[in-house]
Amino acid sequence: MAVQHRVTAIWRAETGHVRQVHAPGIVVEGPGTPPVHLLLVTEWLDSVSLHLSWPWLHGDVHCSLRQAYRLADADGRSCPLIDSRVLPLAGRMNEVTFFDTHSLAGPQTLALRLRSRLAVPIGIPFQG
């Protein structure tokens, strides 16, 4: 008797809706804050999603707060926040945050500001 495992997607995503996916491998560390890993950046047709992860520290009241605080274009205009989820999993906090990018034109570097390091933006390549 063969056992087959069926994987069901939670969200159905057509490949035509995704422009680009890349794993930048960026780790942001600051004094007194846990390291935040930017695991994956997905460019959709009119948005970008950022997948971040950091250690789940027992007793840290700020641990469950969203890290992706602000995303701005090359001219400094903010991209509107669409949605954000932060969930604990396997000893880490895991975040997926979506920003609206429909008003962006052309390739540029976006500036991502994390809650733990607001003064230091992270450059995110964007193909537009």
mmCIF file of N, CA and C in Angstrom:
data_model
loop_
_atom_site.group_PDB
_atom_site.id
_atom_site.type_symbol
_atom_site.label_atom_id
_atom_site.label_comp_id
_atom_site.label_asym_id
_atom_site.label_seq_id
_atom_site.Cartn_x
_atom_site.Cartn_y
_atom_site.Cartn_z
ATOM 1 N N MET A 1 0.850 -1.172 0.000
ATOM 2 C CA MET A 1 0.000 0.000 0.000
ATOM 3 C C MET A 1 0.895 1.235 0.000
ATOM 4 N N ALA A 2 0.731 2.087 -0.950
ATOM 5 C CA ALA A 2 1.505 3.330 -1.051
ATOM 6 C C ALA A 2 0.761 4.451 -0.354
ATOM 7 N N VAL A 3 1.511 5.251 0.374
ATOM 8 C CA VAL A 3 0.933 6.397 1.058
ATOM 9 C C VAL A 3 1.367 7.650 0.311
ATOM 10 N N GLN A 4 0.407 8.435 -0.077
ATOM 11 C CA GLN A 4 0.713 9.685 -0.776
ATOM 12 C C GLN A 4 0.400 10.844 0.145
ATOM 13 N N HIS A 5 1.313 11.784 0.158
ATOM 14 C CA HIS A 5 1.098 12.986 0.957
ATOM 15 C C HIS A 5 0.674 14.100 0.024
ATOM 16 N N ARG A 6 -0.408 14.701 0.320
ATOM 17 C CA ARG A 6 -0.922 15.771 -0.520
ATOM 18 C C ARG A 6 -0.663 17.099 0.170
ATOM 19 N N VAL A 7 -0.032 18.001 -0.532
ATOM 20 C CA VAL A 7 0.253 19.328 0.013
ATOM 21 C C VAL A 7 -0.768 20.300 -0.550
ATOM 22 N N THR A 8 -1.450 20.983 0.324
ATOM 23 C CA THR A 8 -2.451 21.957 -0.079
ATOM 24 C C THR A 8 -1.942 23.345 0.246
ATOM 25 N N ALA A 9 -1.952 24.225 -0.730
ATOM 26 C CA ALA A 9 -1.508 25.605 -0.510
ATOM 27 C C ALA A 9 -2.590 26.373 0.239
ATOM 28 N N ILE A 10 -2.153 27.209 1.153
ATOM 29 C CA ILE A 10 -3.108 28.050 1.880
ATOM 30 C C ILE A 10 -3.616 29.153 0.963
ATOM 31 N N TRP A 11 -2.702 29.806 0.250
ATOM 32 C CA TRP A 11 -3.061 30.831 -0.718
ATOM 33 C C TRP A 11 -2.621 30.368 -2.087
ATOM 34 N N ARG A 12 -3.495 30.390 -3.032
ATOM 35 C CA ARG A 12 -3.146 29.996 -4.390
ATOM 36 C C ARG A 12 -2.473 31.183 -5.070
ATOM 37 N N ALA A 13 -1.305 30.972 -5.572
ATOM 38 C CA ALA A 13 -0.563 32.047 -6.229
ATOM 39 C C ALA A 13 -0.222 31.618 -7.641
ATOM 40 N N GLU A 14 -0.655 32.391 -8.586
ATOM 41 C CA GLU A 14 -0.319 32.131 -9.977
ATOM 42 C C GLU A 14 1.067 32.696 -10.238
ATOM 43 N N THR A 15 1.884 31.990 -10.990
ATOM 44 C CA THR A 15 3.237 32.472 -11.259
ATOM 45 C C THR A 15 3.214 33.783 -12.028
ATOM 46 N N GLY A 16 2.161 34.071 -12.751
ATOM 47 C CA GLY A 16 2.051 35.333 -13.470
ATOM 48 C C GLY A 16 1.870 36.532 -12.554
ATOM 49 N N HIS A 17 1.538 36.294 -11.296
ATOM 50 C CA HIS A 17 1.341 37.391 -10.347
ATOM 51 C C HIS A 17 2.626 37.773 -9.629
ATOM 52 N N VAL A 18 3.658 36.956 -9.771
ATOM 53 C CA VAL A 18 4.931 37.208 -9.099
ATOM 54 C C VAL A 18 5.932 37.736 -10.125
ATOM 55 N N ARG A 19 6.519 38.892 -9.828
ATOM 56 C CA ARG A 19 7.535 39.455 -10.723
ATOM 57 C C ARG A 19 8.914 38.885 -10.433
ATOM 58 N N GLN A 20 9.238 38.830 -9.138
ATOM 59 C CA GLN A 20 10.578 38.394 -8.756
ATOM 60 C C GLN A 20 10.575 37.969 -7.297
ATOM 61 N N VAL A 21 11.398 36.982 -6.978
ATOM 62 C CA VAL A 21 11.599 36.538 -5.600
ATOM 63 C C VAL A 21 13.099 36.445 -5.372
ATOM 64 N N HIS A 22 13.565 37.010 -4.261
ATOM 65 C CA HIS A 22 14.975 36.833 -3.930
ATOM 66 C C HIS A 22 15.152 36.750 -2.424
ATOM 67 N N ALA A 23 16.204 36.025 -2.044
ATOM 68 C CA ALA A 23 16.551 35.830 -0.636
ATOM 69 C C ALA A 23 17.825 36.619 -0.366
ATOM 70 N N PRO A 24 17.703 37.826 0.180
ATOM 71 C CA PRO A 24 18.875 38.678 0.341
ATOM 72 C C PRO A 24 19.853 38.237 1.423
ATOM 73 N N GLY A 25 19.397 37.457 2.409
ATOM 74 C CA GLY A 25 20.304 37.001 3.461
ATOM 75 C C GLY A 25 20.839 38.121 4.324
ATOM 76 N N ILE A 26 20.064 39.176 4.516
ATOM 77 C CA ILE A 26 20.495 40.327 5.322
ATOM 78 C C ILE A 26 20.171 40.070 6.785
ATOM 79 N N VAL A 27 21.137 40.331 7.650
ATOM 80 C CA VAL A 27 20.936 40.232 9.094
ATOM 81 C C VAL A 27 21.235 41.606 9.681
ATOM 82 N N VAL A 28 20.273 42.149 10.419
ATOM 83 C CA VAL A 28 20.421 43.470 11.034
ATOM 84 C C VAL A 28 20.527 43.282 12.537
ATOM 85 N N GLU A 29 21.640 43.745 13.083
ATOM 86 C CA GLU A 29 21.845 43.648 14.523
ATOM 87 C C GLU A 29 22.084 45.037 15.094
ATOM 88 N N GLY A 30 21.621 45.226 16.308
ATOM 89 C CA GLY A 30 21.834 46.483 17.003
ATOM 90 C C GLY A 30 22.069 46.224 18.469
ATOM 91 N N PRO A 31 22.627 47.192 19.165
ATOM 92 C CA PRO A 31 22.871 46.997 20.594
ATOM 93 C C PRO A 31 21.563 46.790 21.364
ATOM 94 N N GLY A 32 21.526 45.721 22.119
ATOM 95 C CA GLY A 32 20.363 45.442 22.965
ATOM 96 C C GLY A 32 19.152 44.904 22.224
ATOM 97 N N THR A 33 19.293 44.566 20.941
ATOM 98 C CA THR A 33 18.171 44.014 20.191
ATOM 99 C C THR A 33 18.595 42.693 19.547
ATOM 100 N N PRO A 34 17.649 41.760 19.404
ATOM 101 C CA PRO A 34 17.997 40.497 18.748
ATOM 102 C C PRO A 34 18.233 40.716 17.255
ATOM 103 N N PRO A 35 19.045 39.884 16.624
ATOM 104 C CA PRO A 35 19.275 40.031 15.184
ATOM 105 C C PRO A 35 18.006 39.718 14.391
ATOM 106 N N VAL A 36 17.719 40.573 13.415
ATOM 107 C CA VAL A 36 16.560 40.398 12.542
ATOM 108 C C VAL A 36 17.064 39.940 11.180
ATOM 109 N N HIS A 37 16.532 38.821 10.690
ATOM 110 C CA HIS A 37 16.936 38.255 9.410
ATOM 111 C C HIS A 37 15.880 38.589 8.350
ATOM 112 N N LEU A 38 16.297 39.211 7.253
ATOM 113 C CA LEU A 38 15.417 39.417 6.110
ATOM 114 C C LEU A 38 15.595 38.196 5.223
ATOM 115 N N LEU A 39 14.627 37.291 5.275
ATOM 116 C CA LEU A 39 14.747 35.996 4.620
ATOM 117 C C LEU A 39 14.365 36.012 3.149
ATOM 118 N N LEU A 40 13.280 36.717 2.824
ATOM 119 C CA LEU A 40 12.744 36.638 1.478
ATOM 120 C C LEU A 40 12.034 37.929 1.111
ATOM 121 N N VAL A 41 12.224 38.367 -0.134
ATOM 122 C CA VAL A 41 11.510 39.515 -0.683
ATOM 123 C C VAL A 41 10.796 39.026 -1.934
ATOM 124 N N THR A 42 9.468 39.202 -1.964
ATOM 125 C CA THR A 42 8.677 38.786 -3.119
ATOM 126 C C THR A 42 8.031 40.015 -3.729
ATOM 127 N N GLU A 43 8.312 40.255 -5.011
ATOM 128 C CA GLU A 43 7.673 41.345 -5.746
ATOM 129 C C GLU A 43 6.466 40.779 -6.474
ATOM 130 N N TRP A 44 5.281 41.244 -6.086
ATOM 131 C CA TRP A 44 4.033 40.872 -6.740
ATOM 132 C C TRP A 44 3.731 41.931 -7.796
ATOM 133 N N LEU A 45 2.618 41.833 -8.476
ATOM 134 C CA LEU A 45 2.284 42.804 -9.521
ATOM 135 C C LEU A 45 2.137 44.218 -8.972
ATOM 136 N N ASP A 46 1.537 44.364 -7.800
ATOM 137 C CA ASP A 46 1.325 45.704 -7.252
ATOM 138 C C ASP A 46 1.679 45.821 -5.775
ATOM 139 N N SER A 47 2.519 44.892 -5.301
ATOM 140 C CA SER A 47 2.941 44.945 -3.900
ATOM 141 C C SER A 47 4.262 44.205 -3.744
ATOM 142 N N VAL A 48 4.832 44.347 -2.556
ATOM 143 C CA VAL A 48 6.040 43.606 -2.210
ATOM 144 C C VAL A 48 5.811 43.018 -0.824
ATOM 145 N N SER A 49 6.227 41.761 -0.642
ATOM 146 C CA SER A 49 6.124 41.148 0.679
ATOM 147 C C SER A 49 7.522 40.884 1.212
ATOM 148 N N LEU A 50 7.690 41.139 2.488
ATOM 149 C CA LEU A 50 8.961 40.966 3.179
ATOM 150 C C LEU A 50 8.777 39.899 4.246
ATOM 151 N N HIS A 51 9.652 38.907 4.239
ATOM 152 C CA HIS A 51 9.595 37.818 5.206
ATOM 153 C C HIS A 51 10.797 37.970 6.139
ATOM 154 N N LEU A 52 10.509 38.225 7.426
ATOM 155 C CA LEU A 52 11.554 38.457 8.412
ATOM 156 C C LEU A 52 11.444 37.460 9.554
ATOM 157 N N SER A 53 12.559 37.255 10.266
ATOM 158 C CA SER A 53 12.576 36.334 11.398
ATOM 159 C C SER A 53 13.591 36.813 12.435
ATOM 160 N N TRP A 54 13.269 36.608 13.713
ATOM 161 C CA TRP A 54 14.174 36.954 14.807
ATOM 162 C C TRP A 54 13.891 36.037 15.991
ATOM 163 N N PRO A 55 14.847 35.910 16.921
ATOM 164 C CA PRO A 55 14.661 35.004 18.062
ATOM 165 C C PRO A 55 13.475 35.420 18.935
ATOM 166 N N TRP A 56 12.740 34.428 19.391
ATOM 167 C CA TRP A 56 11.640 34.655 20.317
ATOM 168 C C TRP A 56 12.223 34.600 21.714
ATOM 169 N N LEU A 57 12.392 35.742 22.336
ATOM 170 C CA LEU A 57 13.017 35.824 23.650
ATOM 171 C C LEU A 57 11.949 35.838 24.736
ATOM 172 N N HIS A 58 12.021 34.881 25.643
ATOM 173 C CA HIS A 58 11.063 34.779 26.741
ATOM 174 C C HIS A 58 11.089 36.058 27.585
ATOM 175 N N GLY A 59 9.929 36.625 27.814
ATOM 176 C CA GLY A 59 9.821 37.810 28.652
ATOM 177 C C GLY A 59 9.997 39.129 27.916
ATOM 178 N N ASP A 60 10.351 39.110 26.648
ATOM 179 C CA ASP A 60 10.511 40.338 25.872
ATOM 180 C C ASP A 60 9.133 40.791 25.383
ATOM 181 N N VAL A 61 8.621 41.882 25.956
ATOM 182 C CA VAL A 61 7.275 42.349 25.621
ATOM 183 C C VAL A 61 7.199 42.931 24.212
ATOM 184 N N HIS A 62 8.341 43.314 23.639
ATOM 185 C CA HIS A 62 8.357 43.894 22.296
ATOM 186 C C HIS A 62 8.619 42.860 21.205
ATOM 187 N N CYS A 63 8.840 41.632 21.600
ATOM 188 C CA CYS A 63 9.233 40.577 20.662
ATOM 189 C C CYS A 63 8.184 40.323 19.579
ATOM 190 N N SER A 64 6.912 40.496 19.901
ATOM 191 C CA SER A 64 5.858 40.193 18.930
ATOM 192 C C SER A 64 5.461 41.392 18.070
ATOM 193 N N LEU A 65 6.163 42.517 18.212
ATOM 194 C CA LEU A 65 5.853 43.686 17.392
ATOM 195 C C LEU A 65 6.415 43.534 15.989
ATOM 196 N N ARG A 66 5.704 44.054 15.033
ATOM 197 C CA ARG A 66 6.134 44.043 13.638
ATOM 198 C C ARG A 66 7.452 44.793 13.504
ATOM 199 N N GLN A 67 8.397 44.216 12.738
ATOM 200 C CA GLN A 67 9.695 44.853 12.514
ATOM 201 C C GLN A 67 9.702 45.751 11.281
ATOM 202 N N ALA A 68 9.044 45.338 10.199
ATOM 203 C CA ALA A 68 9.025 46.140 8.965
ATOM 204 C C ALA A 68 8.166 47.371 9.211
ATOM 205 N N TYR A 69 8.818 48.451 9.581
ATOM 206 C CA TYR A 69 8.120 49.644 10.049
ATOM 207 C C TYR A 69 7.720 50.580 8.907
ATOM 208 N N ARG A 70 8.635 50.781 7.947
ATOM 209 C CA ARG A 70 8.368 51.727 6.859
ATOM 210 C C ARG A 70 9.147 51.307 5.625
ATOM 211 N N LEU A 71 8.502 51.420 4.471
ATOM 212 C CA LEU A 71 9.155 51.168 3.194
ATOM 213 C C LEU A 71 8.953 52.409 2.344
ATOM 214 N N ALA A 72 10.049 52.962 1.836
ATOM 215 C CA ALA A 72 9.971 54.192 1.048
ATOM 216 C C ALA A 72 10.654 54.003 -0.295
ATOM 217 N N ASP A 73 10.178 54.765 -1.297
ATOM 218 C CA ASP A 73 10.786 54.689 -2.618
ATOM 219 C C ASP A 73 12.051 55.540 -2.661
ATOM 220 N N ALA A 74 12.683 55.606 -3.818
ATOM 221 C CA ALA A 74 13.949 56.339 -3.970
ATOM 222 C C ALA A 74 13.794 57.833 -3.694
ATOM 223 N N ASP A 75 12.567 58.364 -3.828
ATOM 224 C CA ASP A 75 12.310 59.781 -3.556
ATOM 225 C C ASP A 75 11.872 60.033 -2.115
ATOM 226 N N GLY A 76 11.817 58.985 -1.300
ATOM 227 C CA GLY A 76 11.453 59.137 0.107
ATOM 228 C C GLY A 76 9.968 59.029 0.398
ATOM 229 N N ARG A 77 9.140 58.738 -0.607
ATOM 230 C CA ARG A 77 7.696 58.594 -0.383
ATOM 231 C C ARG A 77 7.403 57.205 0.181
ATOM 232 N N SER A 78 6.577 57.162 1.208
ATOM 233 C CA SER A 78 6.230 55.887 1.857
ATOM 234 C C SER A 78 5.305 55.050 0.991
ATOM 235 N N CYS A 79 5.540 53.757 1.002
ATOM 236 C CA CYS A 79 4.632 52.793 0.379
ATOM 237 C C CYS A 79 3.603 52.406 1.436
ATOM 238 N N PRO A 80 2.316 52.471 1.113
ATOM 239 C CA PRO A 80 1.291 52.140 2.110
ATOM 240 C C PRO A 80 1.381 50.681 2.572
ATOM 241 N N LEU A 81 1.161 50.481 3.853
ATOM 242 C CA LEU A 81 1.111 49.142 4.437
ATOM 243 C C LEU A 81 -0.209 48.488 4.046
ATOM 244 N N ILE A 82 -0.137 47.250 3.543
ATOM 245 C CA ILE A 82 -1.346 46.503 3.190
ATOM 246 C C ILE A 82 -1.745 45.587 4.341
ATOM 247 N N ASP A 83 -0.796 44.780 4.807
ATOM 248 C CA ASP A 83 -1.083 43.811 5.871
ATOM 249 C C ASP A 83 0.227 43.334 6.472
ATOM 250 N N SER A 84 0.162 42.867 7.708
ATOM 251 C CA SER A 84 1.339 42.337 8.379
ATOM 252 C C SER A 84 0.909 41.302 9.400
ATOM 253 N N ARG A 85 1.651 40.189 9.454
ATOM 254 C CA ARG A 85 1.394 39.125 10.423
ATOM 255 C C ARG A 85 2.694 38.744 11.103
ATOM 256 N N VAL A 86 2.653 38.618 12.419
ATOM 257 C CA VAL A 86 3.810 38.166 13.192
ATOM 258 C C VAL A 86 3.356 36.972 14.021
ATOM 259 N N LEU A 87 4.048 35.833 13.801
ATOM 260 C CA LEU A 87 3.661 34.599 14.480
ATOM 261 C C LEU A 87 4.883 33.892 15.045
ATOM 262 N N PRO A 88 4.754 33.312 16.247
ATOM 263 C CA PRO A 88 5.864 32.513 16.772
ATOM 264 C C PRO A 88 5.866 31.130 16.130
ATOM 265 N N LEU A 89 7.063 30.643 15.830
ATOM 266 C CA LEU A 89 7.208 29.307 15.268
ATOM 267 C C LEU A 89 8.624 28.830 15.519
ATOM 268 N N ALA A 90 8.759 27.690 16.151
ATOM 269 C CA ALA A 90 10.049 27.032 16.374
ATOM 270 C C ALA A 90 11.062 27.945 17.074
ATOM 271 N N GLY A 91 10.610 28.645 18.093
ATOM 272 C CA GLY A 91 11.521 29.477 18.875
ATOM 273 C C GLY A 91 11.880 30.808 18.225
ATOM 274 N N ARG A 92 11.191 31.159 17.144
ATOM 275 C CA ARG A 92 11.466 32.415 16.442
ATOM 276 C C ARG A 92 10.153 33.145 16.174
ATOM 277 N N MET A 93 10.235 34.451 16.062
ATOM 278 C CA MET A 93 9.109 35.248 15.597
ATOM 279 C C MET A 93 9.277 35.378 14.094
ATOM 280 N N ASN A 94 8.204 35.168 13.358
ATOM 281 C CA ASN A 94 8.238 35.183 11.904
ATOM 282 C C ASN A 94 7.203 36.182 11.408
ATOM 283 N N GLU A 95 7.637 37.065 10.539
ATOM 284 C CA GLU A 95 6.793 38.151 10.058
ATOM 285 C C GLU A 95 6.693 38.103 8.539
ATOM 286 N N VAL A 96 5.483 38.367 8.049
ATOM 287 C CA VAL A 96 5.267 38.605 6.627
ATOM 288 C C VAL A 96 4.494 39.916 6.540
ATOM 289 N N THR A 97 5.089 40.900 5.868
ATOM 290 C CA THR A 97 4.478 42.214 5.741
ATOM 291 C C THR A 97 4.390 42.581 4.265
ATOM 292 N N PHE A 98 3.218 43.105 3.878
ATOM 293 C CA PHE A 98 2.970 43.515 2.499
ATOM 294 C C PHE A 98 2.857 45.034 2.415
ATOM 295 N N PHE A 99 3.572 45.623 1.454
ATOM 296 C CA PHE A 99 3.477 47.052 1.170
ATOM 297 C C PHE A 99 2.979 47.226 -0.262
ATOM 298 N N ASP A 100 2.147 48.243 -0.486
ATOM 299 C CA ASP A 100 1.608 48.569 -1.801
ATOM 300 C C ASP A 100 2.683 49.270 -2.638
ATOM 301 N N THR A 101 2.934 48.767 -3.841
ATOM 302 C CA THR A 101 3.959 49.355 -4.713
ATOM 303 C C THR A 101 3.394 49.741 -6.082
ATOM 304 N N HIS A 102 2.072 49.808 -6.211
ATOM 305 C CA HIS A 102 1.492 50.079 -7.533
ATOM 306 C C HIS A 102 1.889 51.447 -8.087
ATOM 307 N N SER A 103 2.237 52.392 -7.243
ATOM 308 C CA SER A 103 2.607 53.734 -7.721
ATOM 309 C C SER A 103 4.091 53.861 -8.067
ATOM 310 N N LEU A 104 4.885 52.813 -7.830
ATOM 311 C CA LEU A 104 6.313 52.875 -8.131
ATOM 312 C C LEU A 104 6.550 52.607 -9.615
ATOM 313 N N ALA A 105 7.475 53.359 -10.183
ATOM 314 C CA ALA A 105 7.791 53.192 -11.600
ATOM 315 C C ALA A 105 9.270 52.868 -11.773
ATOM 316 N N GLY A 106 9.525 51.756 -12.419
ATOM 317 C CA GLY A 106 10.884 51.398 -12.775
ATOM 318 C C GLY A 106 11.728 50.850 -11.646
ATOM 319 N N PRO A 107 12.860 50.281 -12.032
ATOM 320 C CA PRO A 107 13.780 49.722 -11.041
ATOM 321 C C PRO A 107 14.352 50.806 -10.129
ATOM 322 N N GLN A 108 14.478 50.489 -8.862
ATOM 323 C CA GLN A 108 15.036 51.419 -7.879
ATOM 324 C C GLN A 108 15.372 50.655 -6.605
ATOM 325 N N THR A 109 16.010 51.325 -5.695
ATOM 326 C CA THR A 109 16.305 50.736 -4.392
ATOM 327 C C THR A 109 15.349 51.343 -3.375
ATOM 328 N N LEU A 110 14.574 50.486 -2.732
ATOM 329 C CA LEU A 110 13.638 50.927 -1.703
ATOM 330 C C LEU A 110 14.347 50.949 -0.358
ATOM 331 N N ALA A 111 13.900 51.823 0.516
ATOM 332 C CA ALA A 111 14.489 51.947 1.852
ATOM 333 C C ALA A 111 13.546 51.329 2.876
ATOM 334 N N LEU A 112 13.967 50.208 3.469
ATOM 335 C CA LEU A 112 13.200 49.537 4.507
ATOM 336 C C LEU A 112 13.742 49.947 5.862
ATOM 337 N N ARG A 113 12.858 50.402 6.725
ATOM 338 C CA ARG A 113 13.247 50.737 8.097
ATOM 339 C C ARG A 113 12.618 49.719 9.039
ATOM 340 N N LEU A 114 13.472 49.130 9.874
ATOM 341 C CA LEU A 114 13.023 48.163 10.867
ATOM 342 C C LEU A 114 12.820 48.862 12.205
ATOM 343 N N ARG A 115 11.844 48.398 12.954
ATOM 344 C CA ARG A 115 11.540 48.989 14.268
ATOM 345 C C ARG A 115 12.775 48.988 15.176
ATOM 346 N N SER A 116 13.584 47.934 15.097
ATOM 347 C CA SER A 116 14.744 47.830 15.978
ATOM 348 C C SER A 116 15.893 48.750 15.555
ATOM 349 N N ARG A 117 15.889 49.256 14.324
ATOM 350 C CA ARG A 117 16.968 50.119 13.816
ATOM 351 C C ARG A 117 16.391 51.202 12.921
ATOM 352 N N LEU A 118 15.502 52.040 13.454
ATOM 353 C CA LEU A 118 14.788 53.029 12.647
ATOM 354 C C LEU A 118 15.716 53.993 11.904
ATOM 355 N N ALA A 119 16.834 54.347 12.490
ATOM 356 C CA ALA A 119 17.721 55.347 11.893
ATOM 357 C C ALA A 119 18.521 54.813 10.707
ATOM 358 N N VAL A 120 18.582 53.491 10.560
ATOM 359 C CA VAL A 120 19.429 52.896 9.522
ATOM 360 C C VAL A 120 18.549 52.142 8.515
ATOM 361 N N PRO A 121 18.281 52.730 7.327
ATOM 362 C CA PRO A 121 17.471 52.008 6.355
ATOM 363 C C PRO A 121 18.262 50.891 5.674
ATOM 364 N N ILE A 122 17.544 49.872 5.241
ATOM 365 C CA ILE A 122 18.130 48.747 4.499
ATOM 366 C C ILE A 122 17.717 48.923 3.045
ATOM 367 N N GLY A 123 18.658 48.863 2.127
ATOM 368 C CA GLY A 123 18.355 48.984 0.717
ATOM 369 C C GLY A 123 17.801 47.686 0.164
ATOM 370 N N ILE A 124 16.628 47.748 -0.446
ATOM 371 C CA ILE A 124 15.962 46.588 -1.043
ATOM 372 C C ILE A 124 15.853 46.838 -2.549
ATOM 373 N N PRO A 125 16.550 46.054 -3.378
ATOM 374 C CA PRO A 125 16.408 46.231 -4.822
ATOM 375 C C PRO A 125 14.982 45.918 -5.270
ATOM 376 N N PHE A 126 14.456 46.744 -6.157
ATOM 377 C CA PHE A 126 13.078 46.587 -6.658
ATOM 378 C C PHE A 126 13.114 46.754 -8.175
ATOM 379 N N GLN A 127 12.543 45.788 -8.888
ATOM 380 C CA GLN A 127 12.580 45.830 -10.351
ATOM 381 C C GLN A 127 11.471 46.670 -10.962
ATOM 382 N N GLY A 128 10.337 46.756 -10.251
ATOM 383 C CA GLY A 128 9.227 47.569 -10.732
ATOM 384 C C GLY A 128 8.684 47.079 -11.996
#
